[in-house]
PDB file of C-alpha atoms in Angstrom:
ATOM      1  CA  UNK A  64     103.797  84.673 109.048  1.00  0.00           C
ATOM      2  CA  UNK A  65     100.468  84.800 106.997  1.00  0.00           C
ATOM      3  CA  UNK A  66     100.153  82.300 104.331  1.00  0.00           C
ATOM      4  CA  UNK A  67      98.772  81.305 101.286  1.00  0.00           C
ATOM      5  CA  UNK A  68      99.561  77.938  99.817  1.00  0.00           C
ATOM      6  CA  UNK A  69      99.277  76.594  96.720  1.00  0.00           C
ATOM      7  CA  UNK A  70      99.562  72.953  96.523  1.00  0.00           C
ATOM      8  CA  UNK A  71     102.128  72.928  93.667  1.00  0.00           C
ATOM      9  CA  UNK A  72     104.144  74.928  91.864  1.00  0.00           C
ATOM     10  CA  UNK A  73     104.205  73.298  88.423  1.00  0.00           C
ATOM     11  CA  UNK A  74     101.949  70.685  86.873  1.00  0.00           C
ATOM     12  CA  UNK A  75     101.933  69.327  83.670  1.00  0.00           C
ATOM     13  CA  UNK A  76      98.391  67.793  82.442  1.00  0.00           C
ATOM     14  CA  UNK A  77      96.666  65.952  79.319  1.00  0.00           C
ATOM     15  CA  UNK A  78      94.094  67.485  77.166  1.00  0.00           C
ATOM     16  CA  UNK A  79      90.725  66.263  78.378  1.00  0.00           C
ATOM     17  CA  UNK A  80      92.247  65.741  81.897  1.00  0.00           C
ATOM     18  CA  UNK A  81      90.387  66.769  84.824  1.00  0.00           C
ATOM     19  CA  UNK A  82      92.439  69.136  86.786  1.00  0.00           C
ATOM     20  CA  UNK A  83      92.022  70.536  90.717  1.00  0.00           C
ATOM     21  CA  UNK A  84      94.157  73.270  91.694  1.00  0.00           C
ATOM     22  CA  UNK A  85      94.290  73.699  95.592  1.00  0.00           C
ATOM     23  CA  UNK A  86      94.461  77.108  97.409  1.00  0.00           C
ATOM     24  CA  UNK A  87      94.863  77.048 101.344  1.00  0.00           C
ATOM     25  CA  UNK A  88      95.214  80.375 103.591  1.00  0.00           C
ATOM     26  CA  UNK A  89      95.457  80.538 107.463  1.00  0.00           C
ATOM     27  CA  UNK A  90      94.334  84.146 107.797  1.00  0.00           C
ATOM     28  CA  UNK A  91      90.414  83.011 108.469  1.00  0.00           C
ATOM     29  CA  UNK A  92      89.827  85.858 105.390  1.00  0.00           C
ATOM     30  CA  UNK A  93      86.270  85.402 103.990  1.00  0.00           C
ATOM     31  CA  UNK A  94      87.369  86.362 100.105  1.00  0.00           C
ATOM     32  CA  UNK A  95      89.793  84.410  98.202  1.00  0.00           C
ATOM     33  CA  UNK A  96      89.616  84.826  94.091  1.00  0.00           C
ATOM     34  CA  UNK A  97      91.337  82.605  91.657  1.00  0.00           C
ATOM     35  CA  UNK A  98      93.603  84.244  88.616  1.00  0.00           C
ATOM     36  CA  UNK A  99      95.058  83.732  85.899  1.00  0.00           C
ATOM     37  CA  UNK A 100      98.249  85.714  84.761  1.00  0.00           C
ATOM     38  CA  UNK A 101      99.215  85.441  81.036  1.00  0.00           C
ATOM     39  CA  UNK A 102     102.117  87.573  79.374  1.00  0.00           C
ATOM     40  CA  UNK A 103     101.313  90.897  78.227  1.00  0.00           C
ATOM     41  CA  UNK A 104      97.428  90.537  79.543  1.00  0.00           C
ATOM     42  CA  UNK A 105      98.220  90.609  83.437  1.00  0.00           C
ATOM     43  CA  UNK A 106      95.894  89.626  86.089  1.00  0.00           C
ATOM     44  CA  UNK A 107      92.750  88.304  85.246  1.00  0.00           C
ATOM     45  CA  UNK A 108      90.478  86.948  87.493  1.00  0.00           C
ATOM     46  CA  UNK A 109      88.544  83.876  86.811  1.00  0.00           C
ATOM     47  CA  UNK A 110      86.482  83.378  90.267  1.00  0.00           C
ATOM     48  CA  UNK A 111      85.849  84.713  93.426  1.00  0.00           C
ATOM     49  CA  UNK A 112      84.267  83.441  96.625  1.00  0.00           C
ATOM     50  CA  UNK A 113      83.134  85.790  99.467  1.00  0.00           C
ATOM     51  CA  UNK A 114      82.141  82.789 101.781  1.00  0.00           C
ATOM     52  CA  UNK A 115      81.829  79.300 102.374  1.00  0.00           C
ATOM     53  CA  UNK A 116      80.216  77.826  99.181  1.00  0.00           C
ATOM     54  CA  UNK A 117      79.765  80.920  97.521  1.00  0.00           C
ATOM     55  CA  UNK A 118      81.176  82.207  94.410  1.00  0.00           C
ATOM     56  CA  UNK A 119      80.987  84.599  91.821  1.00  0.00           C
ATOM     57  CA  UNK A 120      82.251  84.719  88.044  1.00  0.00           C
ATOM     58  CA  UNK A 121      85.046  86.999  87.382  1.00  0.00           C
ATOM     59  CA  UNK A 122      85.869  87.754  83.619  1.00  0.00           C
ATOM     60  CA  UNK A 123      87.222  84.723  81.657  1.00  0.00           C
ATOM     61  CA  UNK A 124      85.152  81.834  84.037  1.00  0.00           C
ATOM     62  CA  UNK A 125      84.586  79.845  80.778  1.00  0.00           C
ATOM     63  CA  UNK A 126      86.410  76.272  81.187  1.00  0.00           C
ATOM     64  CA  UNK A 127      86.604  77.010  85.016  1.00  0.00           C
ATOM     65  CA  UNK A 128      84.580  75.851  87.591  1.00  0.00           C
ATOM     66  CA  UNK A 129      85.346  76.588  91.873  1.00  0.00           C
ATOM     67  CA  UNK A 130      84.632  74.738  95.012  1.00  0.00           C
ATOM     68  CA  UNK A 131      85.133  76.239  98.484  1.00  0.00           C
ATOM     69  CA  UNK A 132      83.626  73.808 101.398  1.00  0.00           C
ATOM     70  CA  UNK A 133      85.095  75.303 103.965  1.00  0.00           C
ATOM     71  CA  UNK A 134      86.403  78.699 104.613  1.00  0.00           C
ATOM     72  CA  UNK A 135      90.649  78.226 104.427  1.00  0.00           C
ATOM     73  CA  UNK A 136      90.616  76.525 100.800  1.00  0.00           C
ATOM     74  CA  UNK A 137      89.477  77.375  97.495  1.00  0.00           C
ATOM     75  CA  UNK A 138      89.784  74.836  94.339  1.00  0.00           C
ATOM     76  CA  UNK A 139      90.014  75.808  91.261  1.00  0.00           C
ATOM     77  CA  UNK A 140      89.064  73.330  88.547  1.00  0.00           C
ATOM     78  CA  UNK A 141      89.416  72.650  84.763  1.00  0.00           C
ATOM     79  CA  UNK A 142      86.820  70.136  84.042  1.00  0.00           C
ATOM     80  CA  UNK A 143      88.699  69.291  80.350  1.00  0.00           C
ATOM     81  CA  UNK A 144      91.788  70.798  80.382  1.00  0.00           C
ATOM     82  CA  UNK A 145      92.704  72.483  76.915  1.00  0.00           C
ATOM     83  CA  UNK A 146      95.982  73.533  76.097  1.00  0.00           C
ATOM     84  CA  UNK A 147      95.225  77.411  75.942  1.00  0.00           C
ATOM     85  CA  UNK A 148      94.591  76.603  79.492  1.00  0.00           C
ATOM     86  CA  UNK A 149      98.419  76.509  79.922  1.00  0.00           C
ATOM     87  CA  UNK A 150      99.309  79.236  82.306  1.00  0.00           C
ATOM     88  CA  UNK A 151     100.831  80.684  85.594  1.00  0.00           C
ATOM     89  CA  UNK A 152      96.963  80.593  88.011  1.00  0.00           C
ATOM     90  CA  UNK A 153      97.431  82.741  91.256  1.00  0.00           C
ATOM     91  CA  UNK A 154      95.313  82.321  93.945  1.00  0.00           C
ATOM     92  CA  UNK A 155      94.605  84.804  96.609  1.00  0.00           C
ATOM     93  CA  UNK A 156      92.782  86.123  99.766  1.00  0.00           C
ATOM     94  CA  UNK A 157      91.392  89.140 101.542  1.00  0.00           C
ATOM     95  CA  UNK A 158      89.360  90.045 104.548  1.00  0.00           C
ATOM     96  CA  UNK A 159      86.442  92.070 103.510  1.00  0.00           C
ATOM     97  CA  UNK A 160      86.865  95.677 102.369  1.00  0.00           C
ATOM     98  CA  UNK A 161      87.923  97.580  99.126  1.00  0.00           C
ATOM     99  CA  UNK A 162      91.063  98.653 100.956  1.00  0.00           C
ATOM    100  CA  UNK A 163      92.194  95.543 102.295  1.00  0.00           C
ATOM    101  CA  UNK A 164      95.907  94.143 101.082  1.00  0.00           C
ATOM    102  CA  UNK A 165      95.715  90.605  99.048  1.00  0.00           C
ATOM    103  CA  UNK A 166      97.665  88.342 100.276  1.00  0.00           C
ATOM    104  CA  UNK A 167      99.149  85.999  97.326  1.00  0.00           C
ATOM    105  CA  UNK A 168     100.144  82.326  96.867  1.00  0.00           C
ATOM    106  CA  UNK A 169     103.452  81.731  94.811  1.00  0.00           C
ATOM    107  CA  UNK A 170     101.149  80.521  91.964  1.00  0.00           C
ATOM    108  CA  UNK A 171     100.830  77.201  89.833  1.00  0.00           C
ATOM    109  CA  UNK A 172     102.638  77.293  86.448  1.00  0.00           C
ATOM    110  CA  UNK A 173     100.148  74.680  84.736  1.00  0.00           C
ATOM    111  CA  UNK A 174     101.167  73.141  81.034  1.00  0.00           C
ATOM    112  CA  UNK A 175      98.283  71.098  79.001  1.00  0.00           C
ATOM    113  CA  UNK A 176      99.716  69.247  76.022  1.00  0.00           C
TER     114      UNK A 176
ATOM    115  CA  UNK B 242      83.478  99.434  84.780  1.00  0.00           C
ATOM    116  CA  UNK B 243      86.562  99.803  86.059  1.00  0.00           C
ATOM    117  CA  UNK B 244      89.925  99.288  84.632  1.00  0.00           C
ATOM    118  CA  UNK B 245      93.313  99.975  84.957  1.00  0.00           C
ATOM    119  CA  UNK B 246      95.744 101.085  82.068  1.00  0.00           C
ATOM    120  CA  UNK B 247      99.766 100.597  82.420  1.00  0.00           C
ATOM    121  CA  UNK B 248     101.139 101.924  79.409  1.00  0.00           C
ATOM    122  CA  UNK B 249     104.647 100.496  79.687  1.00  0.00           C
ATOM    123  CA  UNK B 250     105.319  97.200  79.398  1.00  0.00           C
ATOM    124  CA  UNK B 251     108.910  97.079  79.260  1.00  0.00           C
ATOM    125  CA  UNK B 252     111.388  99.494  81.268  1.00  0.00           C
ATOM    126  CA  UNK B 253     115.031  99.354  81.595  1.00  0.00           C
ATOM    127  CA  UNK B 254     117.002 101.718  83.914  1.00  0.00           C
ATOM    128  CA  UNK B 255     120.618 102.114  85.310  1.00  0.00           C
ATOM    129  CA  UNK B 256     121.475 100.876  88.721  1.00  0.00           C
ATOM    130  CA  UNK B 257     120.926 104.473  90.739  1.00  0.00           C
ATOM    131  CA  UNK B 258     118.581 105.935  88.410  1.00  0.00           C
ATOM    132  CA  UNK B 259     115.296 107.258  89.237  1.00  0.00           C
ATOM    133  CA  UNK B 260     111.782 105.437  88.353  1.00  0.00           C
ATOM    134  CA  UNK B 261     108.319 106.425  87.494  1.00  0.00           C
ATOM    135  CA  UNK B 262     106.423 103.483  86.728  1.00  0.00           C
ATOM    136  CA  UNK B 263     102.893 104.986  84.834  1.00  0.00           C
ATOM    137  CA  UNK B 264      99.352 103.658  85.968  1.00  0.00           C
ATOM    138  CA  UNK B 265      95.585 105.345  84.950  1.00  0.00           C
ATOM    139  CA  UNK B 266      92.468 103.799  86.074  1.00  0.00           C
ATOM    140  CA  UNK B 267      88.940 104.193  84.839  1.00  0.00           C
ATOM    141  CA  UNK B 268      86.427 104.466  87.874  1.00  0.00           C
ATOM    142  CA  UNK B 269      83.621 107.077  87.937  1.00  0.00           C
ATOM    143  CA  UNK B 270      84.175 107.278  92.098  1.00  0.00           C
ATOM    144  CA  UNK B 271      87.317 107.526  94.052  1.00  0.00           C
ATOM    145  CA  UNK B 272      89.437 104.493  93.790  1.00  0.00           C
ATOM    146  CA  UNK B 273      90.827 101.955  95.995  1.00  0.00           C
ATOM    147  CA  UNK B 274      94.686 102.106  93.992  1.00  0.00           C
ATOM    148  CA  UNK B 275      97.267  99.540  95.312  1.00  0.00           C
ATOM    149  CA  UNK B 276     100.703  98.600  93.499  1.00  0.00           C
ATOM    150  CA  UNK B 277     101.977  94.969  93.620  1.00  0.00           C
ATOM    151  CA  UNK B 278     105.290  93.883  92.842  1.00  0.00           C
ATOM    152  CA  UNK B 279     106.160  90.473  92.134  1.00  0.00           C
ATOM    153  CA  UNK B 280     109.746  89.271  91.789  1.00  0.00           C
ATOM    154  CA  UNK B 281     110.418  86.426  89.593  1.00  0.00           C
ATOM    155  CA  UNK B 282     109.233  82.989  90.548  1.00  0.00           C
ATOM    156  CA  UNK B 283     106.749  84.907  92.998  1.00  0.00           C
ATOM    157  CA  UNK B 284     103.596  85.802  94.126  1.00  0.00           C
ATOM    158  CA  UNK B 285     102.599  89.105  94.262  1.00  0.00           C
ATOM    159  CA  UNK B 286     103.639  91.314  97.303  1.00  0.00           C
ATOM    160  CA  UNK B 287     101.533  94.671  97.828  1.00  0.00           C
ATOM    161  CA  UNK B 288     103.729  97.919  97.642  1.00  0.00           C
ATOM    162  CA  UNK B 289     101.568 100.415  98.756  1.00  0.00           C
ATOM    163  CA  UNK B 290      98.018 101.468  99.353  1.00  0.00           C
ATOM    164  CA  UNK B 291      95.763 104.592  98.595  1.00  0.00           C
ATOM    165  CA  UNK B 292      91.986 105.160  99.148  1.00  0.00           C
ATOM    166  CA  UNK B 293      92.033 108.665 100.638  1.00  0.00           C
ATOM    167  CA  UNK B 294      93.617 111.395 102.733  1.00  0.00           C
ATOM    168  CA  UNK B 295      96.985 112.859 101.637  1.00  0.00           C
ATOM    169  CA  UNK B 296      97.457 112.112  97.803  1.00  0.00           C
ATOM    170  CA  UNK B 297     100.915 111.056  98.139  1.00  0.00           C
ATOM    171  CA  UNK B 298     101.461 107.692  99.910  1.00  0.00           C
ATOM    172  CA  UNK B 299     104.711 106.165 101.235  1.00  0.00           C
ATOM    173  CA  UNK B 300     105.434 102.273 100.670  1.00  0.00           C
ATOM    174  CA  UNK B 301     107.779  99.862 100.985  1.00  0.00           C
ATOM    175  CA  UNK B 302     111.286  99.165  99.597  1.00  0.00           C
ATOM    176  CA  UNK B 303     111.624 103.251  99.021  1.00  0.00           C
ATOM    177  CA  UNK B 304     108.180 103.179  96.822  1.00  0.00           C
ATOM    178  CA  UNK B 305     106.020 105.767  96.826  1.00  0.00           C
ATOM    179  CA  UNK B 306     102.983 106.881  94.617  1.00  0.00           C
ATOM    180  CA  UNK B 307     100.914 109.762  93.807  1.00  0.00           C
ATOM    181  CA  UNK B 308      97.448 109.877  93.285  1.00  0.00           C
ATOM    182  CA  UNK B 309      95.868 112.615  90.729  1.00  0.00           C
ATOM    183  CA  UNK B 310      92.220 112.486  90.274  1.00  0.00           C
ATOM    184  CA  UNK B 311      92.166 115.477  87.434  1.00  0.00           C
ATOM    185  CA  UNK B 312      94.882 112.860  85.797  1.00  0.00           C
ATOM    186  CA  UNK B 313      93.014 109.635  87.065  1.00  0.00           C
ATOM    187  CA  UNK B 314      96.611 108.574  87.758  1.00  0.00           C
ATOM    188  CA  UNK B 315      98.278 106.948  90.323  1.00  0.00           C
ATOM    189  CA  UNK B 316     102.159 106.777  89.303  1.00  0.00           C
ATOM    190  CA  UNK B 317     104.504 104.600  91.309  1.00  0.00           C
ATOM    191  CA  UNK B 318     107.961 106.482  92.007  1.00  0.00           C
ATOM    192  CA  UNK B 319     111.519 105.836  93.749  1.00  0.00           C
ATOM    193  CA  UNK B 320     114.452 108.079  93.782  1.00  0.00           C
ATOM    194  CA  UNK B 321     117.176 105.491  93.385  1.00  0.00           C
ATOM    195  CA  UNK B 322     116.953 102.175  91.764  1.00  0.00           C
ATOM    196  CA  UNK B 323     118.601  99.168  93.233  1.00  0.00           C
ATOM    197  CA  UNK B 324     119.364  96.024  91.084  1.00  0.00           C
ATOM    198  CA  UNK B 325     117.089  94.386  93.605  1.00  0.00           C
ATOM    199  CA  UNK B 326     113.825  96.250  92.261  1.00  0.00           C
ATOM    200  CA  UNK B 327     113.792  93.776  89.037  1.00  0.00           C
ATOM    201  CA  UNK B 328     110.512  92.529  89.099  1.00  0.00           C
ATOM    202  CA  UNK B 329     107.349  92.884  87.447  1.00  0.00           C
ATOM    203  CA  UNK B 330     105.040  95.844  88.779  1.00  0.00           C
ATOM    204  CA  UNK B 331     101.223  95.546  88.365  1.00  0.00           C
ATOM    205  CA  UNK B 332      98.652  98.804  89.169  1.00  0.00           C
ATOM    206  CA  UNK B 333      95.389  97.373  90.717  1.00  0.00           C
ATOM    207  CA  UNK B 334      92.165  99.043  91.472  1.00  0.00           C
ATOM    208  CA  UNK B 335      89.286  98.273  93.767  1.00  0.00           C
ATOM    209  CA  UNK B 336      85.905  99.564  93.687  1.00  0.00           C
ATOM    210  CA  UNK B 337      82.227  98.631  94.313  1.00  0.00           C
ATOM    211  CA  UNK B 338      83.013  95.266  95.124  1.00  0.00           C
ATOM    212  CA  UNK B 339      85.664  93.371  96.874  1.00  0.00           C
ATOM    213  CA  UNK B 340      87.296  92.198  93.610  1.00  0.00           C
ATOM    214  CA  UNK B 341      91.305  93.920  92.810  1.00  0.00           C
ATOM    215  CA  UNK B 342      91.359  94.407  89.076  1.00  0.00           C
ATOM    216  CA  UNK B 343      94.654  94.552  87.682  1.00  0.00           C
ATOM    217  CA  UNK B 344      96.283  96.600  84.746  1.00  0.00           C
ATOM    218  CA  UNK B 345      98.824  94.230  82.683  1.00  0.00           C
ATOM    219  CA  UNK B 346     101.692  94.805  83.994  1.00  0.00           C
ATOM    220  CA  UNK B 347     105.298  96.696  84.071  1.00  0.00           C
ATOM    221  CA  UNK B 348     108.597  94.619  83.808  1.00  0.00           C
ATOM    222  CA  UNK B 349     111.729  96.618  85.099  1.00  0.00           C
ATOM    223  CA  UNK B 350     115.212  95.657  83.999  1.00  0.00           C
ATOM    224  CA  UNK B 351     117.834  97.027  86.046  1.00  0.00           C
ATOM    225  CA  UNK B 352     121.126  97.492  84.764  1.00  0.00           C
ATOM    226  CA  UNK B 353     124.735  98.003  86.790  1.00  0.00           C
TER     227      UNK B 353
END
């Protein structure tokens, strides 16, 4: 069964706070893309990564930064976590292609006060 | 640039009743069109899949969708709702790069 985990499934963080959120998928795919899904707005994606230590800005990267060392796990992190940073992030993966299915994590509901 | 436009946000059907859940993308080539479906405290799960040959594609859970290009549609249908199909419903499109971009989203309330 193909899998992609999302080390928790609700956090609840300081302003200013530092924050890592931790994406792992055992399909060896090469993309995995970090969203962020907000009611009434949907899906929006905040990175992507195409390969080991690559990445690429999707449309709202500001107060977001990525890591991805190796090819299985993709961090997303708030380096000063605001409170209109509270939100339900999603992380997924993909083997290459435009007609490729995503393959989804059960998402992190994350709550700055 | 691409984009994807769900014009309902909110739908509520009968138990038994039959679905069309709307979706219209912007893309100037043809589109990579997938539907997602993610029940409540979920990720997403994909539905179905189009990106050529016959226009009208069978998915799972009784889904199935029909892409129009003179529409620049791709409308998610099922014949009989179960109480089971609550969930949210998102329209996605891919195109020119690997990236999914998603429309905002259909909840479905299903009543008895």
């Amino acid at each position: 069964d193909v899998k992609v985990t999302q080390s928790s499934r609700y956090l609840v963080k300081r302003t200013g706070e530092k924050v890592f959120l931790e994406c792992v998928q055992d399909m060896d795919h090469e993309n995995m893309f970090w969203y962020r899904q907000d009611p009434g707005l949907g899906l929006r994606l905040i990175y992507f990564s195409y390969d080991v230590k690559m990445k690429e800005k999707g449309d709202i990267p500001e107060g977001y930064s990525v890591s991805r060392e190796k090819k299985e796990r993709f961090s997303l992190i708030l380096e000063s976590a605001s409170t209109n940073q509270t939100s339900m992030y999603l992380c997924a993966s993909t083997s290459p292609g435009l007609n490729t299915e995503a393959f989804f994590g059960q998402g992190t509901r994350l709550t700055v006060v | 640039a691409q984009s994807v436009t769900q014009p309902d946000i909110h739908i509520t059907v009968s138990e038994g009743a039959s679905l069309e859940l709307r979706c219209n993308y912007s893309y100037g080539a043809t589109p990579y069109l997938f539907w997602y479906v993610q029940s409540p405290g979920q990720g997403l799960q994909l539905l179905l899949k189009y990106f050529s040959g016959d226009t009208l594609v069978q998915g799972i859970k009784g889904f199935e969708a029909e892409f129009k290009r003179s529409q620049s549609s791709f409308n998610l249908r099922k014949p009989s709702v179960h109480w089971s199909d609550a969930a949210e419903y998102f329209c996605a499109v891919a195109a020119g790069t690997d990236k999914l971009i998603f429309g905002t989203g259909t909840r479905l309330q299903v009543f008895p």
